[in-house]
Short mmCIF file of C-alpha atoms and ligand atoms in Angstrom, two decimals:
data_model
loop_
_atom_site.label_atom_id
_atom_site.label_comp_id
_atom_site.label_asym_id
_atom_site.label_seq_id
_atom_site.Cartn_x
_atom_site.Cartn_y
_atom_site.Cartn_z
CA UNK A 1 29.22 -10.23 29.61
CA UNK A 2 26.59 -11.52 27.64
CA UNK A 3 25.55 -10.50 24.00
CA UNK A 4 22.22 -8.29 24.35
CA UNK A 5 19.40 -10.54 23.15
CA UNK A 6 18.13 -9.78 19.31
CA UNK A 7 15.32 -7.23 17.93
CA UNK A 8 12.93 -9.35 17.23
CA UNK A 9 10.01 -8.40 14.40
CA UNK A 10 6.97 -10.42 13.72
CA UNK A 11 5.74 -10.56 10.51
CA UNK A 12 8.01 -10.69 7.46
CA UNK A 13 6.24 -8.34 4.56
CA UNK A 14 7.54 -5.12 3.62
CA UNK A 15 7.69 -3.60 6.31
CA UNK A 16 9.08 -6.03 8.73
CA UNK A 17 11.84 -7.41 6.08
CA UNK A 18 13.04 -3.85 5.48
CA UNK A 19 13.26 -2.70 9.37
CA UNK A 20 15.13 -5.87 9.66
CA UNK A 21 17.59 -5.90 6.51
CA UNK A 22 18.32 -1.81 7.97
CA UNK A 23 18.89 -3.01 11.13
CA UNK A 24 21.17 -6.53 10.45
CA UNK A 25 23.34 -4.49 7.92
CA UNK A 26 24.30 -2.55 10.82
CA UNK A 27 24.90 -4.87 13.11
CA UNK A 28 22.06 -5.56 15.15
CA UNK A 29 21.01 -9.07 15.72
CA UNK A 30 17.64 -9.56 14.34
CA UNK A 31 15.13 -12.59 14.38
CA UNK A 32 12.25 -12.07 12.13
CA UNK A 33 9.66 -14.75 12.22
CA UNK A 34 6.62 -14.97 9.08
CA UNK A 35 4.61 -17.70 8.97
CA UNK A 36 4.36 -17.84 5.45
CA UNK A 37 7.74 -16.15 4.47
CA UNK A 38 7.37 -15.10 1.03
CA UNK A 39 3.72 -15.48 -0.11
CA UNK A 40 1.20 -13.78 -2.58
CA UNK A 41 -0.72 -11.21 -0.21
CA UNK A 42 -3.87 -10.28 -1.74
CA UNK A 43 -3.02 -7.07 -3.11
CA UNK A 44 -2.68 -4.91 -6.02
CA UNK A 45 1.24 -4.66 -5.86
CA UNK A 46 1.35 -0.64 -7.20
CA UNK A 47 4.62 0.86 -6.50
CA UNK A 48 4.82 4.52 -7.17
CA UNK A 49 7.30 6.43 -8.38
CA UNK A 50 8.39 8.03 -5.45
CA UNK A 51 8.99 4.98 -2.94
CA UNK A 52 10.87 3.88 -6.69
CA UNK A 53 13.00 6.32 -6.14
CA UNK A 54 13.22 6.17 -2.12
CA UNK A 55 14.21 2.65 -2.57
CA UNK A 56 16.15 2.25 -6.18
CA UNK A 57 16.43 -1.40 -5.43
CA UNK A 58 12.89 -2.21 -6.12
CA UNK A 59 13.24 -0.69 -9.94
CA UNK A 60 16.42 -2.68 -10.50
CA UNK A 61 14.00 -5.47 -9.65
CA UNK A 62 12.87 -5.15 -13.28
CA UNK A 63 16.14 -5.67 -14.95
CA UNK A 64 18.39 -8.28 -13.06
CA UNK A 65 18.35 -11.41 -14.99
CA UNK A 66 18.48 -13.29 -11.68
CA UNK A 67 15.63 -11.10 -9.97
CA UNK A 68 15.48 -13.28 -6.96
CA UNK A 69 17.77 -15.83 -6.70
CA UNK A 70 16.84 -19.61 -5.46
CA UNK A 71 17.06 -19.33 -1.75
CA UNK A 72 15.10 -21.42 0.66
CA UNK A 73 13.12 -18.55 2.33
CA UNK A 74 10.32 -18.75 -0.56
CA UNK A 75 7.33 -20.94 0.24
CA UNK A 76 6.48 -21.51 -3.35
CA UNK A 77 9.25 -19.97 -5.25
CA UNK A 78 8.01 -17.54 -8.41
CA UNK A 79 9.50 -18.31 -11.90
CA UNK A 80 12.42 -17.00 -12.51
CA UNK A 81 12.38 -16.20 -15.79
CA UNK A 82 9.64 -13.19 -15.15
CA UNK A 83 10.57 -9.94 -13.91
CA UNK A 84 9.44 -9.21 -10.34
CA UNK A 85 7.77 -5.98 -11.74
CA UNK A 86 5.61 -3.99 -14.64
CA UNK A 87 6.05 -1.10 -15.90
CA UNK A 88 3.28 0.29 -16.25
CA UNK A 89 2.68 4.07 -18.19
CA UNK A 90 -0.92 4.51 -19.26
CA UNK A 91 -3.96 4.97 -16.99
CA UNK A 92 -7.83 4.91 -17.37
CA UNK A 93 -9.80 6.27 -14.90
CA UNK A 94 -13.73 5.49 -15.76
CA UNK A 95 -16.53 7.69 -13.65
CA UNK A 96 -19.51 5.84 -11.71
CA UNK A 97 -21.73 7.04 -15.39
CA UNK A 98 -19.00 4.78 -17.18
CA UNK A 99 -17.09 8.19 -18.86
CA UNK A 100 -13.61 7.27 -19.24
CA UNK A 101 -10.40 9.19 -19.24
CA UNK A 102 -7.43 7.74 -20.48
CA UNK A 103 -3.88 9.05 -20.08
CA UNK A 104 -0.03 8.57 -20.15
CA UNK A 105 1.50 8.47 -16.56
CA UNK A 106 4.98 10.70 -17.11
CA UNK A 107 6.76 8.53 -14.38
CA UNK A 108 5.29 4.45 -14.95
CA UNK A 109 3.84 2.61 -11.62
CA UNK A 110 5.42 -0.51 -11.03
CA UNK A 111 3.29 -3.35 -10.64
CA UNK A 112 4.94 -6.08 -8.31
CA UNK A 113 3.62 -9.41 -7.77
CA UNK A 114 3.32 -9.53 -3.60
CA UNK A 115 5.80 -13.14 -4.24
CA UNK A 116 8.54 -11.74 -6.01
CA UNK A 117 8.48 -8.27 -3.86
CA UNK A 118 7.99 -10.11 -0.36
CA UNK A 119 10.65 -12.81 -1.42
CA UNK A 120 13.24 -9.79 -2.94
CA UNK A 121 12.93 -7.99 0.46
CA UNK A 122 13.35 -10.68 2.49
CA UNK A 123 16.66 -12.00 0.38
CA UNK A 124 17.78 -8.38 1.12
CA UNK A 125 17.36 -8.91 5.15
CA UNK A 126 18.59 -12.31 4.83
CA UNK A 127 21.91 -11.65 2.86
CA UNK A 128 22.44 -8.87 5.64
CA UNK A 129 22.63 -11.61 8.23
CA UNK A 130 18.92 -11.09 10.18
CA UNK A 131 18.10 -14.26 11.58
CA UNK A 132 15.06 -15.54 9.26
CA UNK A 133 12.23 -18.31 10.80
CA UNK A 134 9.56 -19.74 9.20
CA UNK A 135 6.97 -20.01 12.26
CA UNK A 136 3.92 -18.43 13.04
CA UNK A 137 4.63 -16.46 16.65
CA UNK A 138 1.58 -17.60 19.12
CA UNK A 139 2.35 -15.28 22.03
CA UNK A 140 4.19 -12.07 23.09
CA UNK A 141 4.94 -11.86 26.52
CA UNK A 142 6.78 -9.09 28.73
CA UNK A 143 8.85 -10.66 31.82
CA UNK A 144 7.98 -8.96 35.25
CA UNK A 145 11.57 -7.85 35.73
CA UNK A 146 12.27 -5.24 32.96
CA UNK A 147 15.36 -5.77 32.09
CA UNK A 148 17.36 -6.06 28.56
CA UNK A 149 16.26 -9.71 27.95
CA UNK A 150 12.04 -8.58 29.03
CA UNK A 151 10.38 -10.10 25.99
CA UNK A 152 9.19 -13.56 25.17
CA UNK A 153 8.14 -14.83 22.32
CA UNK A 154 6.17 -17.95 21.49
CA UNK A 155 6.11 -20.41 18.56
CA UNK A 156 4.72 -23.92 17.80
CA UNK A 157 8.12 -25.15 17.45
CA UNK A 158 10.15 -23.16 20.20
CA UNK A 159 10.48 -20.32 22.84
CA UNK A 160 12.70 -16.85 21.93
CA UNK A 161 13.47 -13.95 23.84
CA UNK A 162 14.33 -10.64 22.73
CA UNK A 163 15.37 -7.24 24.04
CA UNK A 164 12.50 -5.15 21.55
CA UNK A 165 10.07 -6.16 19.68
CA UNK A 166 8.84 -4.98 16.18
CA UNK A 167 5.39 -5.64 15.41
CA UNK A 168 4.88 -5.79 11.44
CA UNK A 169 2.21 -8.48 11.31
CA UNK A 170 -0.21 -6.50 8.96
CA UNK A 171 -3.65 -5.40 9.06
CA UNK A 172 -4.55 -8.69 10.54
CA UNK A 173 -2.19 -8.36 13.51
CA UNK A 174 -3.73 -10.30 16.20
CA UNK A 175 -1.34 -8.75 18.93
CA UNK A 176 -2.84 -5.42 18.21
CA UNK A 177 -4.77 -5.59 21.42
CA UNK A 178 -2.26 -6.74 23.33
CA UNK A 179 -0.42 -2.91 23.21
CA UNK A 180 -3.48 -1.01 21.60
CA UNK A 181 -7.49 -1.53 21.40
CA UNK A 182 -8.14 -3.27 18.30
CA UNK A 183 -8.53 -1.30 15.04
CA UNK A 184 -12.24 -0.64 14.61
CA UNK A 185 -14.40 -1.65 12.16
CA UNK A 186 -14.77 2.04 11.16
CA UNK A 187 -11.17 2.06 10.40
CA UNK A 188 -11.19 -0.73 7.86
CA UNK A 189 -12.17 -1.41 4.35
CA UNK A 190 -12.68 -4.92 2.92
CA UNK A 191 -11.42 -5.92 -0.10
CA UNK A 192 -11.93 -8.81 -2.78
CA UNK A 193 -10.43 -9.33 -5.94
CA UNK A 194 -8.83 -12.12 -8.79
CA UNK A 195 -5.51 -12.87 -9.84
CA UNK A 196 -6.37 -13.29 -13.35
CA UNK A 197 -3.82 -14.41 -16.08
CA UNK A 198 -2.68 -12.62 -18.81
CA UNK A 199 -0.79 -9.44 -20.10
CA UNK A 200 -1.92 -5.87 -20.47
CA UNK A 201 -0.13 -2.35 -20.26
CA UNK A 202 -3.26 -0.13 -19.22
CA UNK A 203 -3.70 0.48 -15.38
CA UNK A 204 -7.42 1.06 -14.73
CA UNK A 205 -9.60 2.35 -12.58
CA UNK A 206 -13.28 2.70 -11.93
CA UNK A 207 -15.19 4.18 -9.14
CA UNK A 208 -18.40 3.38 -8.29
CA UNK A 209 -22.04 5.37 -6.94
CA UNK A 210 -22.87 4.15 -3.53
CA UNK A 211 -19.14 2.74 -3.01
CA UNK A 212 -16.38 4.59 -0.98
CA UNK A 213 -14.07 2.40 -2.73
CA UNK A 214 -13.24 1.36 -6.17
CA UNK A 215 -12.05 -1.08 -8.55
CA UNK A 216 -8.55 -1.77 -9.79
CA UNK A 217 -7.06 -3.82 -12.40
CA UNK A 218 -3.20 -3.81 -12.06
CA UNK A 219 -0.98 -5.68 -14.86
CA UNK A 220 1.70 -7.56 -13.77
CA UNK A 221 4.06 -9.51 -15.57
CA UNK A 222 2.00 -12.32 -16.30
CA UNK A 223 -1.30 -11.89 -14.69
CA UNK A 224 -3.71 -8.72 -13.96
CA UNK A 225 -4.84 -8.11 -10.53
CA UNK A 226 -7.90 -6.85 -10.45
CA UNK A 227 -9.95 -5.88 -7.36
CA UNK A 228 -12.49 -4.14 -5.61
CA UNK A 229 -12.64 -2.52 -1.95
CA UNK A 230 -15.13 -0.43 -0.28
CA UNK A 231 -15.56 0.86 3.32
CA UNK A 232 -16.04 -2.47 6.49
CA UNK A 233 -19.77 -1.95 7.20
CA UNK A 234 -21.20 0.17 4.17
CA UNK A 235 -20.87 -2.93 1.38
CA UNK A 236 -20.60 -6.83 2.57
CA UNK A 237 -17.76 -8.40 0.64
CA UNK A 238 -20.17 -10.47 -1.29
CA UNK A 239 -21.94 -7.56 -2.46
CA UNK A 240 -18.42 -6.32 -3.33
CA UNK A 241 -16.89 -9.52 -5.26
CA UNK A 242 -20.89 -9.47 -7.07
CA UNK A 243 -19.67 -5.91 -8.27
CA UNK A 244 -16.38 -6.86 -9.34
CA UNK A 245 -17.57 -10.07 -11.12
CA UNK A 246 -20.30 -8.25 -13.12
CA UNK A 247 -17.21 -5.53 -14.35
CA UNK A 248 -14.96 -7.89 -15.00
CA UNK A 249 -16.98 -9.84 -17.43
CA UNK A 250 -18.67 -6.69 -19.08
CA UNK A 251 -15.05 -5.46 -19.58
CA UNK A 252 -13.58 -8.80 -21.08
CA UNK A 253 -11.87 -10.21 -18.25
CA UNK A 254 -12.45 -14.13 -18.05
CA UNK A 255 -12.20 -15.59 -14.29
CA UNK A 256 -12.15 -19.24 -15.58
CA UNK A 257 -8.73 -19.59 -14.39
CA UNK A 258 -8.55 -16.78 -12.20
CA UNK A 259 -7.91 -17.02 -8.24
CA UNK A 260 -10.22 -15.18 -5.86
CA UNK A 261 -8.64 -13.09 -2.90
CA UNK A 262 -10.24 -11.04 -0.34
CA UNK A 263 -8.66 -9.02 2.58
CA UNK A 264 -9.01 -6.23 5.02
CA UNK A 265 -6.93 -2.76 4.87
CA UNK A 266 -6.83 -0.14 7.32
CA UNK A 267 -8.65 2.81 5.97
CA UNK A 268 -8.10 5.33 9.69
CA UNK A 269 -10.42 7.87 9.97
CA UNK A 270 -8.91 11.56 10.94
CA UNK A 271 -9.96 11.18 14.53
CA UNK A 272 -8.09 8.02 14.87
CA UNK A 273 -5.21 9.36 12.93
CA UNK A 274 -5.13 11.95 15.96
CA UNK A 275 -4.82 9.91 18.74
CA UNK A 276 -2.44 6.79 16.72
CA UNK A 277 -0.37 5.61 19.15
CA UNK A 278 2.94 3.61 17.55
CA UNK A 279 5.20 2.44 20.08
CA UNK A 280 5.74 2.12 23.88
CA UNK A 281 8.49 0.87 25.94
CA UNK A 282 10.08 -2.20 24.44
CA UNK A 283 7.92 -2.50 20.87
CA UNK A 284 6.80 -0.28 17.81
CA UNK A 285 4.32 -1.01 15.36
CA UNK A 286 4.93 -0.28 11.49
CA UNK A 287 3.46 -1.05 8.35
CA UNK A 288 -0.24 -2.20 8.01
CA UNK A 289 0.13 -3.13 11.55
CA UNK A 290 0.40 0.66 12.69
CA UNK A 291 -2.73 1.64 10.20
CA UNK A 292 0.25 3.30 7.58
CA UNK A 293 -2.31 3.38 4.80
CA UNK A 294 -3.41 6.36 2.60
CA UNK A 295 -7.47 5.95 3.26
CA UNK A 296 -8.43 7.67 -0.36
CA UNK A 297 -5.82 5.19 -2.42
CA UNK A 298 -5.30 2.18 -0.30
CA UNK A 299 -1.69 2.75 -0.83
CA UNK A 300 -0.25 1.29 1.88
CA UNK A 301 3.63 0.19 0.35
CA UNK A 302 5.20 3.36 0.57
CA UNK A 303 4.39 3.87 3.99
CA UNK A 304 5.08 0.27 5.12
CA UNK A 305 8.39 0.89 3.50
CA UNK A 306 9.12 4.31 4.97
CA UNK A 307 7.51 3.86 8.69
CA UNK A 308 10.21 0.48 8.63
CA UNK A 309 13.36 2.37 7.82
CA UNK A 310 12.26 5.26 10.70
CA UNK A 311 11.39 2.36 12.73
CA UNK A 312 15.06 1.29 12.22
CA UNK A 313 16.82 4.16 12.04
CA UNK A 314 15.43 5.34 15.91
CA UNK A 315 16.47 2.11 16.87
CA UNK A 316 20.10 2.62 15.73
CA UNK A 317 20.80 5.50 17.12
CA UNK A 318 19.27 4.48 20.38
CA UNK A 319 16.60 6.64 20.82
CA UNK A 320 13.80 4.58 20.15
CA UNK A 321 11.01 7.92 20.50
CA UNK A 322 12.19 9.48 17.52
CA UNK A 323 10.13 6.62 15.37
CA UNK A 324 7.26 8.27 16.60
CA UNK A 325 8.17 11.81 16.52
CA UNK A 326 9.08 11.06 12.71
CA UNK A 327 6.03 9.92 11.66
CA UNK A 328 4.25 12.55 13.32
CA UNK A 329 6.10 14.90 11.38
CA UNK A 330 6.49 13.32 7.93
CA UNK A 331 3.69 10.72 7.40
CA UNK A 332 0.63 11.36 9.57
CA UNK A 333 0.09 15.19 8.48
CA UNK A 334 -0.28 13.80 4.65
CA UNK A 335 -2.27 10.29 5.73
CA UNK A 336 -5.11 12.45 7.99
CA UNK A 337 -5.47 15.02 5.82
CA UNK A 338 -6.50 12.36 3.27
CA UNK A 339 -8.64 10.61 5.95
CA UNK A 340 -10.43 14.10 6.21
CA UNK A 341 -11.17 14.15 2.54
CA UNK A 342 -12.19 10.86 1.77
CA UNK A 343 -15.97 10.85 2.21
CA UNK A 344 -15.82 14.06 0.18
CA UNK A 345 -14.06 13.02 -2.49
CA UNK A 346 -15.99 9.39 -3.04
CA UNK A 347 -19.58 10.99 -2.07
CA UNK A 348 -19.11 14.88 -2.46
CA UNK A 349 -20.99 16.64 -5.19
CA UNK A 350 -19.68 20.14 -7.23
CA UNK A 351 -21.82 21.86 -9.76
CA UNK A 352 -24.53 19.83 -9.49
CA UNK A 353 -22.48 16.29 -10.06
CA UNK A 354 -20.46 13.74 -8.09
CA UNK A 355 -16.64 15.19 -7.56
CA UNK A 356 -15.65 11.78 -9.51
CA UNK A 357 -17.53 12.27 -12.54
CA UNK A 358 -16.44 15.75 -12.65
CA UNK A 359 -12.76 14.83 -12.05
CA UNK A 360 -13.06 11.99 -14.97
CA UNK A 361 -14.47 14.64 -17.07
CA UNK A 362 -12.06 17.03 -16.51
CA UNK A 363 -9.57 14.43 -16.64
CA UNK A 364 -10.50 13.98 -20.43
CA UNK A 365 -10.84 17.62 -21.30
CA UNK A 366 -7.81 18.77 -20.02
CA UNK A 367 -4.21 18.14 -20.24
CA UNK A 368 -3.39 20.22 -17.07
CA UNK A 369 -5.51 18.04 -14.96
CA UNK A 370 -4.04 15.14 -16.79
CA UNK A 371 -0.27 16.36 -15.50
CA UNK A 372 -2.32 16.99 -12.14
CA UNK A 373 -3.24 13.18 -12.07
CA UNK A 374 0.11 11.87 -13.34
CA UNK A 375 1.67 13.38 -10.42
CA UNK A 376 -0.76 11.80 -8.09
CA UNK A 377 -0.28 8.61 -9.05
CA UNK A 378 3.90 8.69 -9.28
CA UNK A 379 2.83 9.81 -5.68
CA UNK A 380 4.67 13.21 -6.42
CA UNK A 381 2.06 15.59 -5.43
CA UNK A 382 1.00 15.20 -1.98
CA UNK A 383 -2.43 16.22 -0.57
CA UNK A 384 -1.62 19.48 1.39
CA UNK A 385 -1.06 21.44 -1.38
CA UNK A 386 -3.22 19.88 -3.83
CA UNK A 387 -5.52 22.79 -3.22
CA UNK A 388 -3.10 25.29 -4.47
CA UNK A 389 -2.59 23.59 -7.17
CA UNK A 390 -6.17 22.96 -8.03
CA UNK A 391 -7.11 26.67 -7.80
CA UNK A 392 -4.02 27.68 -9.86
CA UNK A 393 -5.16 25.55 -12.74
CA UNK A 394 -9.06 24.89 -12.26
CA UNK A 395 -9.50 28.29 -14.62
CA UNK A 396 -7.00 26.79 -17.54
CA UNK A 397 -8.70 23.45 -17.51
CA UNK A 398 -11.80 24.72 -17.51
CA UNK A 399 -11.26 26.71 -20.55
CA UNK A 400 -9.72 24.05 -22.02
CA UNK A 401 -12.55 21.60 -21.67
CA UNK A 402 -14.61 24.61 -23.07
CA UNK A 403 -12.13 24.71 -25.86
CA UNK A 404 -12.69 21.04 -26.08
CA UNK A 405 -16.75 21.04 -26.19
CA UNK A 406 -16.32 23.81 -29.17
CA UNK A 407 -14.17 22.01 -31.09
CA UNK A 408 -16.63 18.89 -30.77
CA UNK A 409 -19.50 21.08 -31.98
CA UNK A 410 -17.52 22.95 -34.84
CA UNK A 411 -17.42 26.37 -33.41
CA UNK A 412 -14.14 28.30 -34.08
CA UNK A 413 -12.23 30.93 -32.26
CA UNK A 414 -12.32 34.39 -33.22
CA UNK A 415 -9.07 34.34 -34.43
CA UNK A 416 -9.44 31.58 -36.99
C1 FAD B 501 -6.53 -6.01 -1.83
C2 FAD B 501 -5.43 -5.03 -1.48
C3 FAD B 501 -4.82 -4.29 -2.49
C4 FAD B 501 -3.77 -3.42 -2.17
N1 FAD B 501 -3.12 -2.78 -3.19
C5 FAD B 501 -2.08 -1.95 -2.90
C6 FAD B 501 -1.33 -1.32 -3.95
O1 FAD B 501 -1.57 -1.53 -5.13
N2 FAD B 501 -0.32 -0.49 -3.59
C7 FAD B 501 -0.01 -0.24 -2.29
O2 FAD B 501 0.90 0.56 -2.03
N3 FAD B 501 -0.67 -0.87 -1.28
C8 FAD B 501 -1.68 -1.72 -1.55
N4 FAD B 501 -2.32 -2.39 -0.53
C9 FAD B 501 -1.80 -2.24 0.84
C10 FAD B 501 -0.55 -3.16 1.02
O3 FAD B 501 -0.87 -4.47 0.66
C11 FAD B 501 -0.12 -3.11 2.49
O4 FAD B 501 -0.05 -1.76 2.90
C12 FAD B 501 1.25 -3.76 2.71
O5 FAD B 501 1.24 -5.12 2.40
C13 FAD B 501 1.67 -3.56 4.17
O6 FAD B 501 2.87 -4.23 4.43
P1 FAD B 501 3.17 -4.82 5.89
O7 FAD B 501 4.53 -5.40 5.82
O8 FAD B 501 2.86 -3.78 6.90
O9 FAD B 501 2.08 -5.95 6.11
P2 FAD B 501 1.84 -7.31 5.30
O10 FAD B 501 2.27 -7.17 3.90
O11 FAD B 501 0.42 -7.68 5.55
O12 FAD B 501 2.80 -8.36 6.00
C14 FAD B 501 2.53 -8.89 7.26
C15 FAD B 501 3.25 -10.23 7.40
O13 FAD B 501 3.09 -10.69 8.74
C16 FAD B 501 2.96 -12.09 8.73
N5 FAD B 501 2.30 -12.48 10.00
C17 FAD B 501 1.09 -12.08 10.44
N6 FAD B 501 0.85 -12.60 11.67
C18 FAD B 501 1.95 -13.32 12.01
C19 FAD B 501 2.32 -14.10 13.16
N7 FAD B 501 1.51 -14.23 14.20
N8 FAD B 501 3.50 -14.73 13.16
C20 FAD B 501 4.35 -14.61 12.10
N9 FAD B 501 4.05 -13.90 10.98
C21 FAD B 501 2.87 -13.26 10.94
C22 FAD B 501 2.15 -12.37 7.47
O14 FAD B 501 2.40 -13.70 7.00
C23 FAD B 501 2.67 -11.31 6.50
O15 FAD B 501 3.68 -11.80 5.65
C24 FAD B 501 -3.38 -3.26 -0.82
C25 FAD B 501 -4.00 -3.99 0.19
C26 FAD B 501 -5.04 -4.86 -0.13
C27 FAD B 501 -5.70 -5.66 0.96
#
């Protein structure tokens, strides 16, 4: 009898790399096909804490003296000499009204340049054994007779077939239609941003009035990347890089040598996040592909990371469904609630100001909020009960920023 024929996943990022280093290391026979293999995806590269610990390999990232060694899979291969990550443990957040807020983040972000983490996931797949092509897939077709060998794929250089197909081709996955509708303009953001060189240690962010969206500027090793995104629709992405060029240059950021980027990231709404569909008979989507991307943050790592290994994981023990009663369970609750609060938290007002300038504010005042915040960011405290927290220490930080306003005018407590 004959060997069944391979999974096969298109698109070789995250997600796709890690479904198929899970699945090779146990056995399965995997072709993954990337057109570009290991590449610099237009991205800010912010690892939190939690996938950090959810996948310790990525943090040892920052201390092998190899890193990545020289394998052919890289298109242009990064320098060897620079870690694949940065550490990264203070944070400014800076309202629309240009308050800022500056803190230290208890657990660091790592900040990953998209080369070095694309090419250290894909060495991971490749050492255990997937099958790993360079070529761009063209076409995805299902034979007539369902059967083990019913898929075919399509290349400029050659014809495959496999027995399931993973689909981890990103936000720009052009077989999208071919399973699902397309993702909706609604659904997306745009984004545009620099690669800039140079060194810093100070994550930033700034949010903007008018702008569901906001900028970033991410230190790497040896450059900064520094972005902007807002909702597809609401701001053109010239209007957006015009935004993020005036910042950049009022906050001492030189583009002379920088390198522009721009992309699109899925940003679902809660309706679509209802009716997401994942998989179907034969194929499952993950990643970018599937929409996997908190629509508040843009963080979209974790969950390209996570939705591969449940990907996998249903696949090995043969009961392909369970991907999608997984993610039901653990990601999607957590991703629409987040949808739901998005236009509230980027345009909603309290006590007479914008939630973001009141958040900065309090963000300065008090050192409650500031553990609050630190938490978000290591991706430790999840949405669904950010509430409770909230209303447990709203009256505490409150006081304290009152504590902080007296001290700043000289009054003194009774007790002094
Ligand atoms: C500007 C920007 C900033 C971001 N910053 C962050 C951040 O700081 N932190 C965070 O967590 N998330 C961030 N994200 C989101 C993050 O980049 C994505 O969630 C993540 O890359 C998703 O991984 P993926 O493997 O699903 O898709 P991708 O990383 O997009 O990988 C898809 C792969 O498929 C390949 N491919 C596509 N079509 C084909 C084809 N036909 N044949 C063969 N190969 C194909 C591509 O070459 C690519 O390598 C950001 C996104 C953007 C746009």
């Amino acid at each position: 009898m004959s060997a069944p024929s391979p999974i096969a996943i298109v698109g070789g990022g995250p997600a796709g790399a890690l479904a198929a280093a899970q699945l090779a290391k146990e056995g399965r026979r995997v072709l993954l096909f990337d057109e570009k293999l290991a590449w610099e995806k237009p991205c800010g590269g912010g690892v939190t804490h939690k996938a950090l610990q959810r996948y310790p390999f990525l943090a040892e990232a920052g201390n092998e003296s190899s890193r990545i060694e020289q394998n052919s899979i890289e298109q242009n291969p990064p320098d060897y000499n620079l870690p694949a990550l940065n550490l990264v443990d203070h944070c400014e957040l800076i309202s629309p009204a240009g308050k800022r807020a500056r803190f230290r983040l208890q657990h660091p972000v790592a900040i990953f340049s998209r080369l070095a983490l694309n090419g250290l996931l894909l060495e991971r797949a490749r050492r255990a054994s997937a099958d790993i092509h360079k070529e761009r897939i063209t076409r995805i077709e299902r034979a007539d007779n369902q059967n083990e060998d019913d898929w075919h794929l399509t290349t400029p250089d050659g014809d495959y077939r496999a027995s399931y197909v993973i689909l981890a081709a990103g936000a720009r996955n052009p077989f999208r239609q071919q399973f699902l509708s397309p993702i909706s303009a609604s659904d997306l953001m745009v984004t545009a941003g620099y690669f800039i060189p140079g060194r810093s240690s100070l994550m930033q962010i700034q949010f903007l009035k008018g702008i569901t969206g906001y900028i970033w500027v991410f230190p790497r090793a040896d450059h900064v990347s520094a972005g902007i995104a807002g909702k597809m629709g609401e701001t053109s992405t010239a209007e957006l890089r015009r935004v993020l060029e005036k910042w950049l240059e009022e906050n001492g950021f030189r583009l002379d040598e920088a390198r522009f980027y721009s992309h699109i990231l899925p940003s679902f709404r809660a309706q679509t996040f209802e009716t997401l569909e994942v998989s179907g008979e034969g194929w499952s989507m993950i990643g970018d592909s599937a929409g996997l991307v908190d629509p508040i943050t843009g963080e979209g790592l974790y969950y390209a990371l996570r939705s591969a290994e449940l990907c996998a994981h249903a696949l090995l023990v043969e009961r392909p469904e369970q991907y999608r009663a997984q993610l039901k369970d653990e990601i999607l609750p957590e991703l629409k609630l987040a949808a739901s609060l998005s236009q509230r938290f980027y345009r909603g007002q309290i006590f007479g100001d914008s939630i973001l300038e009141r958040m900065v504010a309090l963000t300065a005042q008090s050192a409650s909020i500031r553990d609050l915040m630190s938490d978000l960011f290591a991706g430790n405290q999840g949405y669904q009960d950010l509430r409770a927290r909230l209303y447990r220490i709203l009256p505490s930080a409150l006081a304290e920023g009152l504590m902080n306003l007296g001290h700043t005018f000289g009054w003194r407590s009774a007790t002094s």
